[in-house]
Coordinates of C-alpha atoms in Angstrom, one line a residue:
M71 CA 0.2 -0.1 0.0
K72 CA 3.0 2.4 0.0
D73 CA 1.3 4.6 -2.9
R74 CA 1.3 8.0 -2.1
E75 CA 3.0 10.9 -3.2
P76 CA 5.3 13.4 -1.8
G77 CA 3.4 16.6 -3.4
A78 CA 4.2 19.3 -0.3
D79 CA 6.7 21.6 0.7
A80 CA 8.0 19.5 3.6
S81 CA 11.6 21.4 4.2
D82 CA 13.0 18.5 7.0
A83 CA 12.3 15.4 3.9
G84 CA 13.2 17.8 1.7
V85 CA 11.0 17.2 -0.5
S86 CA 8.7 19.6 -2.7
G87 CA 5.7 19.7 -4.8
D88 CA 4.5 17.3 -6.8
G89 CA 2.9 19.4 -10.1
P90 CA 4.8 21.7 -12.1
S91 CA 2.8 25.5 -12.3
R92 CA 2.2 26.8 -15.0
H93 CA 2.5 30.6 -15.8
S94 CA 1.3 31.2 -19.2
A95 CA 2.1 32.9 -22.2
G96 CA -1.6 34.6 -22.3
R97 CA -1.3 35.7 -18.4
S98 CA 1.8 38.2 -19.2
Q99 CA 0.3 39.6 -22.7
K100 CA -2.7 40.4 -20.8
G101 CA -0.2 42.1 -18.4
R102 CA 1.0 44.3 -20.5
Q103 CA -2.2 45.2 -22.1
A104 CA -3.3 46.7 -19.0
A105 CA -0.2 48.6 -18.6
A106 CA -1.4 50.1 -21.5
R107 CA -5.2 51.2 -19.5
P108 CA -5.4 54.9 -19.2
V109 CA -7.0 55.5 -15.0
N110 CA -8.8 57.8 -15.0
G111 CA -12.7 57.7 -16.4
H112 CA -14.0 54.2 -17.6
G113 CA -10.6 53.1 -17.8
Q114 CA -10.0 52.7 -14.0
G115 CA -13.2 50.2 -13.5
D116 CA -11.4 48.3 -15.3
A117 CA -8.3 48.4 -13.7
A118 CA -10.1 48.1 -10.1
Q119 CA -12.1 44.9 -11.9
H120 CA -8.4 43.5 -13.6
K121 CA -6.5 44.6 -9.7
T122 CA -9.8 42.7 -7.7
K123 CA -8.7 38.9 -10.6
T124 CA -5.1 39.7 -10.2
R125 CA -5.6 39.2 -6.0
K126 CA -7.8 36.3 -6.7
R127 CA -5.3 34.7 -8.9
R128 CA -2.7 35.1 -6.4
K129 CA -4.9 34.1 -3.6
R130 CA -4.6 30.5 -5.7
R131 CA -1.5 30.3 -5.9
R132 CA -0.3 31.3 -2.6
G133 CA 1.1 27.8 -1.3
R134 CA 0.6 25.9 -4.0
K135 CA 3.1 22.9 -4.0
V136 CA 5.1 23.6 -7.4
F137 CA 8.1 21.8 -8.9
A138 CA 10.8 23.6 -10.5
R139 CA 11.1 23.7 -14.1
D140 CA 14.1 23.9 -15.8
G141 CA 14.6 27.3 -16.8
V142 CA 12.2 29.1 -14.1
Q143 CA 13.2 30.9 -11.2
P144 CA 10.9 30.0 -8.0
V145 CA 10.5 33.4 -5.4
A146 CA 9.6 33.6 -2.4
G147 CA 5.8 31.7 -1.7
G148 CA 6.0 28.8 -4.3
G149 CA 5.8 31.0 -7.7
Q150 CA 7.6 31.9 -9.9
A151 CA 9.3 35.0 -10.5
E152 CA 7.0 37.9 -12.9
T153 CA 8.5 39.9 -15.5
A154 CA 6.7 43.2 -14.9
I155 CA 4.2 44.7 -12.5
P156 CA 0.8 45.9 -14.0
P157 CA 0.2 49.6 -13.2
T158 CA -3.4 48.1 -10.9
Q159 CA -0.7 46.5 -8.9
L160 CA 1.1 49.9 -7.5
K161 CA 0.9 51.4 -4.5
P162 CA -0.3 55.2 -4.6
N163 CA 3.3 57.7 -4.8
M164 CA 4.6 54.2 -6.5
P165 CA 6.3 55.0 -9.2
P166 CA 5.1 53.7 -12.5
A167 CA 6.6 50.3 -13.7
K168 CA 9.3 49.9 -16.5
P169 CA 8.2 48.7 -19.8
A170 CA 7.3 45.4 -20.1
P171 CA 10.3 43.7 -21.8
K172 CA 10.6 42.0 -25.0
P173 CA 9.4 38.4 -25.5
E174 CA 13.4 37.0 -26.3
Q175 CA 14.7 38.7 -22.4
A176 CA 11.4 38.5 -20.6
E177 CA 12.6 34.5 -21.7
Q178 CA 16.1 34.9 -20.7
A179 CA 14.7 37.0 -17.1
R180 CA 13.4 34.4 -15.8
R181 CA 15.5 31.9 -16.6
M182 CA 17.0 30.1 -13.7
P183 CA 20.5 29.0 -13.3
T184 CA 19.4 25.6 -11.6
S185 CA 20.3 23.9 -14.6
E186 CA 23.8 24.0 -13.2
L187 CA 22.7 22.0 -9.9
P188 CA 23.2 18.0 -10.8
V189 CA 20.4 16.1 -10.7
F190 CA 19.9 12.9 -8.1
A191 CA 16.8 10.5 -9.2
A192 CA 15.8 7.5 -6.9
L193 CA 13.0 4.6 -7.6
D194 CA 11.5 1.7 -5.6
L195 CA 10.0 -1.1 -8.1
G196 CA 7.7 -2.5 -4.5
T197 CA 5.6 -6.2 -4.2
N198 CA 2.8 -3.6 -4.7
N199 CA 3.7 -0.3 -6.0
C200 CA 6.1 1.2 -8.7
R201 CA 7.8 5.1 -7.7
L202 CA 10.0 7.8 -9.3
L203 CA 11.7 10.2 -7.2
V204 CA 13.7 12.6 -9.3
A205 CA 15.7 15.6 -6.9
V206 CA 17.8 18.8 -6.9
P207 CA 20.0 19.2 -3.5
G208 CA 18.7 22.3 -1.5
R209 CA 19.6 23.3 1.8
P210 CA 22.5 20.8 4.1
G211 CA 20.3 17.9 4.7
Q212 CA 17.5 19.1 2.0
F213 CA 16.1 18.2 -1.6
R214 CA 13.8 19.9 -4.0
V215 CA 11.3 17.1 -5.8
I216 CA 11.6 18.1 -9.3
D217 CA 9.9 15.1 -10.5
A218 CA 8.2 12.4 -9.4
F219 CA 5.6 9.1 -10.5
S220 CA 3.6 6.5 -8.8
R221 CA 1.5 4.0 -9.6
I222 CA 0.0 0.3 -8.1
V223 CA 0.9 -2.4 -10.2
R224 CA 1.0 -5.2 -7.6
L225 CA 4.1 -6.7 -8.8
G226 CA 3.3 -9.4 -5.6
E227 CA 0.1 -10.7 -6.7
G228 CA -0.2 -14.4 -5.8
L229 CA 3.5 -14.6 -4.9
S230 CA 3.0 -16.1 -2.2
A231 CA 1.0 -19.0 -3.3
S232 CA 2.9 -20.5 -6.2
G233 CA 6.1 -18.5 -6.0
R234 CA 6.8 -16.5 -8.9
L235 CA 5.6 -13.9 -9.9
G236 CA 2.6 -13.8 -12.6
Q237 CA 2.6 -12.7 -16.3
P238 CA 0.0 -10.1 -15.2
A239 CA 1.5 -8.6 -12.4
M240 CA 5.2 -8.5 -14.7
D241 CA 2.7 -6.9 -17.7
R242 CA 2.0 -4.2 -15.2
A243 CA 5.1 -3.3 -13.2
V244 CA 7.1 -3.2 -17.0
E245 CA 4.8 -0.4 -18.4
A246 CA 5.4 1.5 -15.1
L247 CA 8.8 1.2 -15.4
K248 CA 8.9 2.0 -18.7
V249 CA 7.5 5.6 -18.1
C250 CA 9.5 6.1 -15.3
S251 CA 12.6 5.2 -17.6
D252 CA 11.4 8.4 -20.2
K253 CA 11.4 10.8 -17.1
L254 CA 14.5 9.1 -16.7
R255 CA 15.5 9.7 -20.5
N256 CA 14.5 13.5 -20.2
R257 CA 16.7 14.9 -17.5
K258 CA 21.3 14.9 -17.0
I259 CA 21.0 12.6 -14.4
R260 CA 24.1 12.3 -12.3
K261 CA 23.2 9.6 -9.8
A262 CA 20.6 7.5 -9.2
R263 CA 19.5 4.0 -8.1
L264 CA 16.8 1.8 -9.0
I265 CA 16.6 -1.0 -6.2
A266 CA 13.7 -3.6 -6.1
T267 CA 12.7 -4.8 -3.2
E268 CA 10.8 -8.3 -1.6
A269 CA 8.6 -9.4 -4.7
C270 CA 12.3 -10.2 -7.1
R271 CA 13.7 -10.8 -3.5
T272 CA 12.4 -13.4 -3.2
A273 CA 10.8 -15.0 -6.6
A274 CA 11.8 -17.6 -8.1
N275 CA 11.6 -16.0 -11.8
G276 CA 12.6 -13.0 -10.2
A277 CA 15.4 -12.5 -11.8
E278 CA 14.3 -12.7 -15.1
F279 CA 12.0 -10.4 -14.4
I280 CA 15.1 -8.2 -14.1
D281 CA 16.5 -9.1 -17.3
R282 CA 13.2 -8.6 -19.0
V283 CA 13.8 -4.5 -17.3
E284 CA 16.2 -3.9 -18.7
R285 CA 15.8 -5.0 -22.4
E286 CA 12.6 -3.6 -22.5
A287 CA 12.5 -0.3 -20.4
G288 CA 15.9 0.3 -20.2
L289 CA 16.5 0.1 -16.5
K290 CA 18.8 -2.1 -14.4
L291 CA 17.0 -2.3 -11.5
E292 CA 19.1 -4.1 -7.8
I293 CA 17.6 -6.0 -5.8
I294 CA 18.9 -5.3 -2.1
D295 CA 18.4 -6.7 0.6
R296 CA 16.2 -6.1 3.8
Q297 CA 19.0 -4.7 5.3
T298 CA 20.1 -2.4 2.5
E299 CA 16.1 -2.0 2.3
A300 CA 15.7 -1.0 6.5
R301 CA 18.6 1.3 6.8
L302 CA 17.4 3.5 3.8
A303 CA 13.5 4.1 4.9
V304 CA 15.8 5.2 8.4
S305 CA 17.4 7.7 6.1
G306 CA 14.4 9.0 4.6
C307 CA 12.9 10.0 8.1
G308 CA 15.6 10.9 9.7
S309 CA 14.6 14.8 9.9
L310 CA 10.9 13.2 11.6
V311 CA 13.3 12.1 14.7
E312 CA 13.4 15.3 17.0
R313 CA 16.6 16.3 19.1
D314 CA 15.2 15.5 22.4
T315 CA 14.0 11.6 21.3
D316 CA 16.2 8.9 23.2
G317 CA 14.8 6.3 21.0
V318 CA 12.5 4.9 18.1
V319 CA 11.0 2.1 16.7
L320 CA 10.3 2.9 13.0
F321 CA 8.7 0.6 10.6
D322 CA 7.9 0.1 7.5
I323 CA 4.6 -2.2 6.3
G324 CA 5.3 -2.6 3.1
G325 CA 3.8 -5.3 0.2
G326 CA 5.5 -8.4 0.6
S327 CA 8.1 -7.2 4.0
S328 CA 7.5 -5.4 6.8
E329 CA 10.7 -3.8 8.2
I330 CA 11.3 -2.9 11.9
A331 CA 15.1 -1.0 12.8
L332 CA 14.9 0.2 16.4
I333 CA 16.5 3.3 16.9
D334 CA 18.4 3.9 19.9
V335 CA 19.9 8.0 20.4
S336 CA 20.1 8.4 23.8
R337 CA 23.7 9.4 23.8
H338 CA 24.3 11.4 21.6
R339 CA 22.9 11.7 17.9
S340 CA 24.9 12.0 14.7
P341 CA 23.4 13.2 10.8
R342 CA 22.8 9.9 9.4
L343 CA 20.5 8.7 11.8
A344 CA 20.9 4.8 10.8
N345 CA 24.1 4.9 12.7
H346 CA 21.7 4.7 15.2
I347 CA 20.0 1.0 14.2
V348 CA 20.7 -0.7 16.8
S349 CA 18.6 -3.8 16.3
W350 CA 16.2 -4.6 13.2
T351 CA 14.5 -7.1 11.9
S352 CA 12.5 -7.9 8.4
L353 CA 9.4 -10.1 8.4
P354 CA 8.4 -12.1 5.4
V355 CA 5.3 -10.3 5.5
G356 CA 3.2 -6.9 3.6
V357 CA -0.1 -6.2 3.2
V358 CA -0.3 -8.3 0.1
S359 CA 0.6 -11.5 1.2
L360 CA -1.0 -11.9 4.4
A361 CA -4.2 -10.7 3.1
E362 CA -3.8 -13.3 0.6
R363 CA -3.6 -15.7 3.3
F364 CA -6.3 -14.9 5.4
G365 CA -8.3 -12.5 2.3
G366 CA -8.4 -8.8 2.3
R367 CA -12.2 -7.7 1.4
T368 CA -14.1 -9.6 3.7
V369 CA -12.4 -9.7 7.0
T370 CA -14.7 -10.9 10.4
R371 CA -12.3 -9.9 14.0
E372 CA -11.5 -13.3 14.3
I373 CA -9.8 -13.4 11.4
F374 CA -8.4 -9.7 11.9
A375 CA -7.3 -11.5 15.6
A376 CA -5.7 -14.3 13.3
M377 CA -3.5 -12.2 10.6
V378 CA -2.3 -10.2 14.0
E379 CA -1.1 -13.5 16.3
D380 CA 0.3 -14.6 12.6
V381 CA 2.9 -11.6 13.3
A382 CA 2.9 -11.0 16.5
T383 CA 4.6 -15.0 16.3
R384 CA 6.9 -14.0 13.7
L385 CA 7.9 -11.0 16.1
R386 CA 8.6 -13.3 18.9
S387 CA 11.1 -14.3 17.3
F388 CA 13.0 -11.4 16.9
D389 CA 15.9 -11.7 19.3
G390 CA 16.8 -8.3 19.8
R391 CA 13.4 -6.6 20.6
D392 CA 14.1 -5.8 23.6
R393 CA 17.1 -3.2 23.0
L394 CA 15.1 -0.5 23.4
S395 CA 14.2 -1.2 26.7
H396 CA 15.8 1.6 28.8
V397 CA 13.9 4.0 27.2
V398 CA 10.7 2.3 25.9
S399 CA 9.2 3.6 28.8
G400 CA 10.0 6.6 28.9
P401 CA 8.4 10.1 27.8
K402 CA 11.2 10.6 25.4
F403 CA 10.5 7.2 22.7
H404 CA 7.4 7.1 20.5
L405 CA 6.7 4.7 16.9
L406 CA 7.2 6.2 13.7
G407 CA 5.3 5.0 10.7
T408 CA 6.6 4.6 7.1
S409 CA 4.3 2.5 5.0
G410 CA 0.2 2.6 2.8
T411 CA -1.3 1.6 6.7
V412 CA -0.6 4.4 8.4
T413 CA -0.7 6.9 5.7
T414 CA -4.3 6.2 5.8
L415 CA -5.0 5.6 8.9
A416 CA -3.8 9.1 9.3
G417 CA -6.1 10.0 6.7
V418 CA -9.1 8.6 8.0
H419 CA -8.5 10.4 11.5
L420 CA -7.6 13.1 9.7
E421 CA -11.6 13.3 7.4
L422 CA -9.9 13.8 4.7
D423 CA -11.8 14.7 1.9
R424 CA -9.1 14.0 -0.2
Y425 CA -5.7 12.3 0.6
D426 CA -3.5 15.5 1.4
R427 CA 0.3 14.4 2.1
R428 CA 0.9 17.6 3.3
R429 CA -1.6 17.0 6.7
V430 CA -0.4 13.9 6.5
D431 CA 3.6 13.2 6.8
G432 CA 4.6 14.5 9.7
L433 CA 1.2 13.8 12.0
W434 CA 1.3 12.6 15.6
M435 CA -1.5 10.4 16.8
D436 CA -1.5 9.3 20.4
G437 CA -2.9 5.8 21.4
L438 CA -5.9 5.9 21.3
S439 CA -6.5 8.0 18.1
V440 CA -4.8 4.8 16.9
D441 CA -7.1 2.6 18.5
R442 CA -10.7 4.6 17.3
M443 CA -9.4 4.3 14.1
V444 CA -8.5 0.7 13.8
E445 CA -12.0 -0.1 15.5
K446 CA -13.4 2.1 12.9
V447 CA -12.1 0.3 9.4
L448 CA -12.7 -3.1 11.2
G449 CA -16.2 -2.1 12.3
W450 CA -16.5 -1.3 7.9
D451 CA -17.3 -3.6 5.3
F452 CA -15.6 -3.2 2.3
Q453 CA -17.5 -1.1 0.4
Q454 CA -17.4 1.2 2.8
R455 CA -13.7 0.8 2.9
V456 CA -13.7 1.4 -0.9
A457 CA -15.9 5.0 -0.4
N458 CA -13.5 6.1 1.9
P459 CA -10.9 8.6 0.0
C460 CA -8.2 7.8 1.6
I461 CA -8.6 4.3 1.3
G462 CA -10.5 3.5 -2.0
A463 CA -10.9 0.8 -4.1
D464 CA -6.7 0.2 -4.4
R465 CA -6.0 -0.1 -1.3
A466 CA -10.0 -1.4 0.6
D467 CA -8.6 -5.1 0.2
L468 CA -5.4 -4.1 2.1
V469 CA -6.1 -1.9 4.7
L470 CA -6.9 -4.6 7.5
A471 CA -3.8 -6.1 6.2
G472 CA -1.5 -3.3 7.6
C473 CA -3.9 -2.3 10.3
A474 CA -3.1 -6.3 11.7
I475 CA 0.7 -5.9 11.1
L476 CA 0.6 -2.7 13.2
E477 CA -1.2 -4.0 16.0
A478 CA 1.4 -6.3 16.5
I479 CA 4.0 -4.3 16.3
R480 CA 2.2 -2.0 19.0
A481 CA 1.8 -5.2 21.3
V482 CA 5.9 -5.4 21.2
W483 CA 6.6 -1.9 21.8
P484 CA 4.0 0.2 23.5
S485 CA 4.1 3.9 22.4
E486 CA 1.5 6.3 23.1
R487 CA 2.7 8.4 20.5
L488 CA 3.3 7.4 16.6
R489 CA 3.9 10.4 14.4
V490 CA 3.4 9.3 10.2
A491 CA 5.3 9.1 7.2
D492 CA 4.8 9.7 4.1
R493 CA 8.3 9.5 2.9
G494 CA 10.5 6.2 3.3
L495 CA 12.8 4.0 0.6
R496 CA 13.5 6.9 -2.2
E497 CA 13.8 10.0 0.4
G498 CA 16.7 7.9 1.6
I499 CA 18.0 7.2 -1.5
L500 CA 18.2 10.9 -3.0
S501 CA 19.9 11.6 0.8
E502 CA 22.8 8.9 0.6
L503 CA 23.0 9.4 -3.1
M504 CA 23.6 13.3 -1.8
A505 CA 25.6 12.8 0.9
D506 CA 28.0 11.1 -0.6
D507 CA 28.7 12.9 -3.5
G508 CA 28.8 16.0 -0.9
V509 CA 27.0 18.4 -2.4
W510 CA 25.5 20.1 0.7
R511 CA 29.5 20.4 2.0
R512 CA 29.8 22.9 -1.2
N513 CA 27.9 26.2 -1.1
W514 CA 25.4 27.2 -3.1
R515 CA 23.8 30.5 -3.3
N516 CA 20.8 31.3 -6.4
G517 CA 20.9 28.0 -7.6
Q518 CA 24.9 28.9 -8.2
Q519 CA 28.0 27.0 -7.6
R520 CA 29.8 29.0 -5.9

């Protein structure tokens, strides 16, 4: 269920934008026409009307999530640089605006030197989703997303029963990867890491599928091990662990596996949170595999309890589960969840009419709120889950399996605080690529390297 798309201006994560801002040439032409209107008599009413419309446009643009288009300079507030101010926007006693530049001069003025910024890419092909992020470095430890892609492909569909990737599932994944390949080909990528996780790790024909991807989509995927997957999840969520924290149990509920990392920052903290992992495990169970074994459409309370117990049995064999015992009972310990399960519950909790990453990523939920949300979703039938805008048809048969995994985790590490992360492996990949490349050790100003 990990199919959420980053899209808000989340400076902590270094993520900003999920769609290009559109400042059309027609708008610039209207601005020049307004400058030619008289500002007395009948023309004054036209100017006032233009002012009202302009204010409305500006209000609608305020806070909009934007990508930085190549060759366009962003300005404070998330827009793009304007080339002239119409007289209708001038304050009293301000001098008239200078004549609007010629079109070729305006285009040159809008061009920003961010073409000199290195571009990095991260692709994560999971059991359920295919997702891509393309970003450029920002302030130290942060980055700005300039392109993104996410599609549910259910690559692991039927894998738990057959041990192999099915033909329709592979076809869906290849088509999604072709879209990613086109996006990468259209940019000058400095460094990229393209990973595949549990479905390709465990499938008998996983290596064959990787070869097919290279032939048909032109992408060479790297099948990572479970320890690397856990580390990348931690790297992607580092900024959500606050400075006064002593310990965190970070979990990533995937489609075919669930990674859990115990993080101890009670003594000191280095820039890389992954350096503080004291224990980790990867459970070979995720929302797709659990739902296929127990059923996802019709889930009774008895079936739900059986799913929780299945996961709890696996956690009891995790030898390192007690390595945060010295901080678990304290007020500076919390859970941190990065997956479609926790982001979905957060959306239900907020009663969103439409999923909004800006409101979900970084959200704190107390234990009672989590209890209520699990109980609410468990009380819905399949069609009610489909009807919820934060669940929908794509997740309706998987969300309760995810809740069962969450409940098993909460039983082992009880906490009154759960922080929700709409970020994960891709953000971790980008952070590590940029840190290893040394981009944050250089001085950047206005998109130029000094």
